[in-house]
XYZ file of C-alpha atoms in Angstrom:
340
model
C -51.686 78.864 35.505
C -52.860 81.630 37.822
C -50.011 83.087 39.827
C -50.463 84.580 43.273
C -48.286 87.521 44.235
C -46.048 86.724 47.205
C -45.455 89.368 49.845
C -42.686 91.598 48.530
C -39.880 92.920 50.724
C -37.863 95.742 49.196
C -34.246 95.544 50.411
C -32.870 98.734 48.794
C -31.952 100.269 52.146
C -30.270 97.124 53.483
C -28.705 95.077 50.669
C -28.112 98.311 48.791
C -26.108 99.559 51.761
C -23.226 97.332 50.589
C -23.150 99.004 47.193
C -22.944 102.539 48.581
C -20.438 101.761 51.331
C -23.166 102.099 53.996
C -23.398 105.813 53.235
C -27.132 106.358 52.787
C -28.046 109.870 53.884
C -30.994 110.682 56.116
C -32.677 112.309 53.135
C -32.260 109.209 50.960
C -33.617 106.956 53.705
C -36.685 109.154 54.141
C -37.307 109.567 50.403
C -36.927 105.890 49.527
C -39.135 104.687 52.383
C -41.838 107.258 51.624
C -41.808 106.399 47.910
C -41.992 102.643 48.508
C -44.727 103.111 51.080
C -46.768 105.291 48.730
C -46.339 102.706 45.962
C -47.890 100.035 48.163
C -44.794 97.959 48.913
C -45.831 95.899 51.958
C -42.415 95.397 53.620
C -39.347 97.656 53.599
C -36.023 96.401 54.937
C -33.587 98.989 56.267
C -30.388 98.366 58.226
C -26.629 98.240 57.808
C -25.734 95.952 54.905
C -23.939 93.561 57.246
C -27.111 93.475 59.374
C -28.131 95.029 62.662
C -25.037 95.846 64.682
C -22.843 95.642 61.587
C -21.520 99.200 61.679
C -17.884 98.444 62.493
C -14.335 98.680 61.233
C -14.590 95.205 59.706
C -17.806 95.773 57.784
C -17.745 99.556 57.376
C -19.284 102.281 59.494
C -22.763 103.613 58.709
C -23.207 107.259 57.850
C -26.411 107.236 59.932
C -26.692 105.495 63.299
C -28.845 102.417 62.819
C -31.405 103.307 65.482
C -31.818 106.725 63.900
C -32.141 104.953 60.542
C -35.001 102.839 61.937
C -36.683 105.927 63.412
C -36.513 107.772 60.065
C -37.862 104.724 58.245
C -40.679 104.296 60.761
C -41.693 107.943 60.447
C -42.011 107.612 56.670
C -43.590 104.149 56.488
C -47.256 104.898 57.060
C -48.568 101.518 55.891
C -45.594 99.265 55.185
C -44.038 96.995 57.758
C -40.426 97.716 58.634
C -37.882 94.886 58.606
C -34.198 94.450 59.394
C -31.672 91.649 58.984
C -29.718 90.319 61.964
C -26.871 87.816 62.062
C -26.160 86.130 65.411
C -22.627 87.094 66.385
C -22.925 90.515 64.749
C -26.251 91.572 66.224
C -27.648 90.478 69.580
C -30.913 90.464 71.479
C -30.205 93.901 72.937
C -29.917 95.269 69.376
C -33.161 93.509 68.474
C -35.089 95.027 71.372
C -33.770 98.515 70.607
C -34.758 98.095 66.955
C -38.248 96.992 67.935
C -38.573 100.007 70.201
C -37.513 102.208 67.272
C -40.380 100.832 65.170
C -39.250 97.483 63.728
C -42.007 94.979 62.867
C -40.034 92.088 61.371
C -36.630 90.637 62.189
C -34.958 88.498 59.532
C -32.348 86.286 61.166
C -29.587 85.029 58.908
C -27.206 82.119 59.342
C -25.027 80.081 57.034
C -27.289 77.457 55.498
C -25.784 74.639 57.605
C -25.915 76.551 60.895
C -29.605 77.154 61.552
C -29.100 76.094 65.161
C -27.248 79.391 65.709
C -30.565 81.195 65.258
C -32.550 79.493 68.025
C -31.863 81.931 70.859
C -32.499 84.967 68.660
C -35.672 83.581 67.077
C -37.182 82.619 70.389
C -36.330 86.046 71.802
C -37.821 87.739 68.730
C -41.121 85.940 69.242
C -41.147 87.013 72.904
C -40.615 90.590 71.728
C -43.645 90.294 69.450
C -41.658 90.492 66.221
C -42.530 88.604 63.070
C -39.546 86.322 62.527
C -38.012 85.280 59.214
C -35.089 82.889 58.738
C -32.442 83.338 56.043
C -30.488 80.269 54.867
C -27.518 82.143 53.457
C -25.333 80.656 50.672
C -28.095 78.182 49.756
C -26.277 77.260 46.548
C -23.605 75.404 48.542
C -25.836 72.623 49.918
C -28.170 70.019 48.433
C -31.918 70.455 48.815
C -32.303 67.866 51.569
C -29.780 69.643 53.791
C -31.554 72.971 53.289
C -34.859 71.322 54.160
C -33.488 69.874 57.403
C -32.042 73.257 58.392
C -35.336 74.968 57.552
C -37.137 72.535 59.858
C -34.885 73.655 62.698
C -35.854 77.279 62.113
C -39.521 76.334 61.986
C -39.152 74.543 65.326
C -37.781 77.767 66.852
C -41.009 79.582 65.945
C -39.877 81.108 62.641
C -42.748 82.440 60.502
C -40.944 82.068 57.149
C -37.709 80.476 55.903
C -35.882 81.817 52.843
C -33.794 80.076 50.230
C -31.072 82.704 49.793
C -28.917 82.905 46.660
C -26.288 85.062 48.362
C -23.821 84.865 45.461
C -26.164 85.018 42.491
C -24.868 81.526 41.671
C -28.137 79.645 41.193
C -30.108 78.907 38.021
C -33.904 78.490 37.799
C -33.835 74.684 37.958
C -31.876 74.768 41.211
C -34.228 77.397 42.650
C -37.178 75.147 41.821
C -35.590 72.103 43.468
C -34.633 73.922 46.655
C -37.832 75.909 47.104
C -39.856 72.711 46.597
C -37.743 70.930 49.198
C -38.692 73.524 51.824
C -42.340 73.566 50.773
C -42.491 69.778 51.105
C -41.366 69.695 54.745
C -42.485 72.951 56.385
C -45.948 72.815 57.926
C -46.307 76.135 59.757
C -43.583 78.357 58.297
C -43.862 80.042 54.922
C -41.148 79.869 52.237
C -39.334 82.866 50.743
C -36.687 83.498 48.094
C -33.902 86.106 47.857
C -31.924 86.488 44.618
C -28.743 88.181 43.430
C -28.078 88.928 39.786
C -24.427 87.969 39.221
C -25.337 85.564 36.409
C -28.100 87.787 35.046
C -30.950 85.477 36.045
C -32.449 87.109 39.145
C -35.756 87.780 37.378
C -35.901 84.221 36.015
C -35.014 82.796 39.423
C -37.608 84.943 41.172
C -40.257 83.893 38.647
C -39.345 80.235 39.206
C -39.996 80.726 42.910
C -43.228 82.652 42.312
C -44.501 79.968 39.930
C -44.091 77.457 42.774
C -46.250 79.642 45.020
C -43.479 81.005 47.232
C -44.938 83.169 50.003
C -42.332 85.951 50.172
C -39.918 87.452 47.632
C -37.145 90.061 47.874
C -36.279 92.872 45.465
C -34.553 96.258 45.469
C -35.015 99.456 43.471
C -32.769 99.506 40.391
C -31.439 96.184 41.745
C -29.285 98.087 44.244
C -27.471 95.499 46.336
C -24.241 93.638 46.965
C -22.346 92.063 44.084
C -24.327 92.546 40.880
C -27.335 93.570 42.931
C -30.724 91.993 43.520
C -33.897 91.418 41.551
C -34.968 94.958 40.520
C -38.273 95.818 42.184
C -39.697 97.797 39.296
C -38.622 95.244 36.663
C -40.136 92.261 38.467
C -43.366 94.203 38.929
C -43.430 95.081 35.228
C -42.935 91.432 34.283
C -45.673 90.318 36.653
C -48.001 93.005 35.300
C -47.366 91.684 31.779
C -48.281 88.226 33.104
C -51.563 89.643 34.476
C -50.557 89.001 38.083
C -52.288 91.356 40.511
C -49.405 92.701 42.581
C -51.140 95.444 44.551
C -48.048 97.621 44.014
C -47.700 100.593 41.663
C -44.934 99.574 39.258
C -44.667 103.051 37.752
C -44.281 104.662 41.175
C -41.452 102.228 41.952
C -39.775 102.987 38.628
C -40.029 106.711 39.391
C -38.577 106.173 42.876
C -35.669 104.222 41.397
C -35.001 107.015 38.913
C -35.276 109.869 41.392
C -33.730 108.460 44.549
C -31.498 105.503 43.627
C -30.076 105.853 40.127
C -27.534 108.480 41.157
C -26.197 106.556 44.147
C -24.448 103.634 42.451
C -24.850 101.729 39.199
C -24.914 97.992 39.823
C -23.536 96.010 36.899
C -22.443 92.530 35.971
C -18.824 93.547 35.514
C -16.006 91.003 35.387
C -15.640 90.748 39.161
C -19.384 90.412 39.794
C -19.667 87.748 37.106
C -16.764 85.778 38.566
C -18.400 85.978 42.000
C -21.571 84.369 40.692
C -19.636 81.790 38.702
C -17.355 80.871 41.618
C -20.025 81.160 44.327
C -18.401 83.949 46.353
C -20.531 85.916 48.809
C -21.822 89.073 47.114
C -20.768 91.520 49.822
C -17.123 90.561 49.172
C -17.138 92.548 45.916
C -15.966 95.947 47.180
C -13.478 94.355 49.588
C -12.030 92.045 46.926
C -11.582 94.846 44.391
C -9.779 96.981 46.962
C -7.519 94.161 48.163
C -6.728 93.045 44.617
C -5.552 96.539 43.730
C -3.592 96.995 46.960
C -1.793 93.653 46.723
C -1.248 93.610 42.979
C -3.319 90.544 42.101
C -6.212 90.337 39.669
C -9.687 90.447 41.191
C -10.590 87.454 39.004
C -7.735 85.385 40.412
C -8.588 86.422 43.942
C -12.309 85.701 43.634
C -11.781 82.318 41.996
C -9.494 81.310 44.858
C -12.001 82.563 47.442
C -14.623 80.428 45.723
C -12.330 77.396 45.673
C -11.784 77.802 49.423
C -15.563 78.058 49.953
C -15.425 81.283 51.933
C -18.600 82.338 53.681
C -20.041 85.580 55.008
C -18.098 86.954 57.936
C -14.722 85.957 56.489
C -14.012 89.295 54.829
C -10.718 89.551 56.686
C -9.576 86.345 54.957
C -9.476 88.138 51.600
C -6.132 89.769 52.463
C -4.640 86.437 53.506
C -5.755 84.812 50.259
C -4.256 87.673 48.218
C -0.950 87.246 50.032
C -1.024 83.477 49.418
C -1.528 84.113 45.690
C 1.480 86.419 45.601
C 3.623 83.922 47.501
C 2.588 81.088 45.186
C 3.859 83.003 42.171
C 7.121 83.845 43.920
C 6.484 87.505 44.610
C 9.083 88.401 47.244
C 7.078 91.471 48.356
C 4.407 89.173 49.803
C 6.786 87.634 52.331
């Protein structure tokens, strides 16, 4: 079987923002973008981890103003397209226009996987602004394939150029990826299909390969796997695997490995520690990791207990403030008077 390389979007400077507490320096932004661009990476995503407009008390403030971040990225991306993620309710059309004016080429609009209708206004506005538009069906592990397909059709009807199956928690296995990617491919007629993985169960490479073997059009990675939870599919590792499979990627794997070593390795070491593993097992949104660890320590509950309960309650992105309430409920349930 001859595999065709999908368009690769490196998300180091967006998903990786979660891992470093949104504290990328101007120098890191410039160095990472320049290195990825020189390596031939076609799309580079850069924004606050919680998406455009996410710099806030709830999600964490960015060390660099997001419009300045886009300007730095644009200056250093000579060939690559520049992308950002936007969630309706966090980012708005005004943010989108400002980002385009700062050099953005692609807007990736994310909703919970049952709420694609929330993206209509933003997708239609993005097309009017001349932006390539990608839809993200977040928490795709929570719904059956037919539901994802129906939600993807909504995004396609809004003018979306590509719809992603998004394993936000690193909870999916290759068989599930295959089923859900196929479901989108079977119904979409104008929009492409993409896949975004997290590595909480250690299968991000396998899941990405499952999607690529189906002929997915777009795939996401990050240098050294830097991202929320246990991180994403590592850019340089996936490229090495594809090179071994004789897939022509058009990207310099060694240059990406060097960029990961020089500019990313010292920032944060993603790992499948106990909390990250539990997140993948329980299906808890990956960006909850830092919040859950902090709350667990502050309220005297185990992060495992807290994450399992968050998974049982089927928390979704945007409910970070619920973590404290759940921790307090756990303490009350075991009769801890200090939680009253």
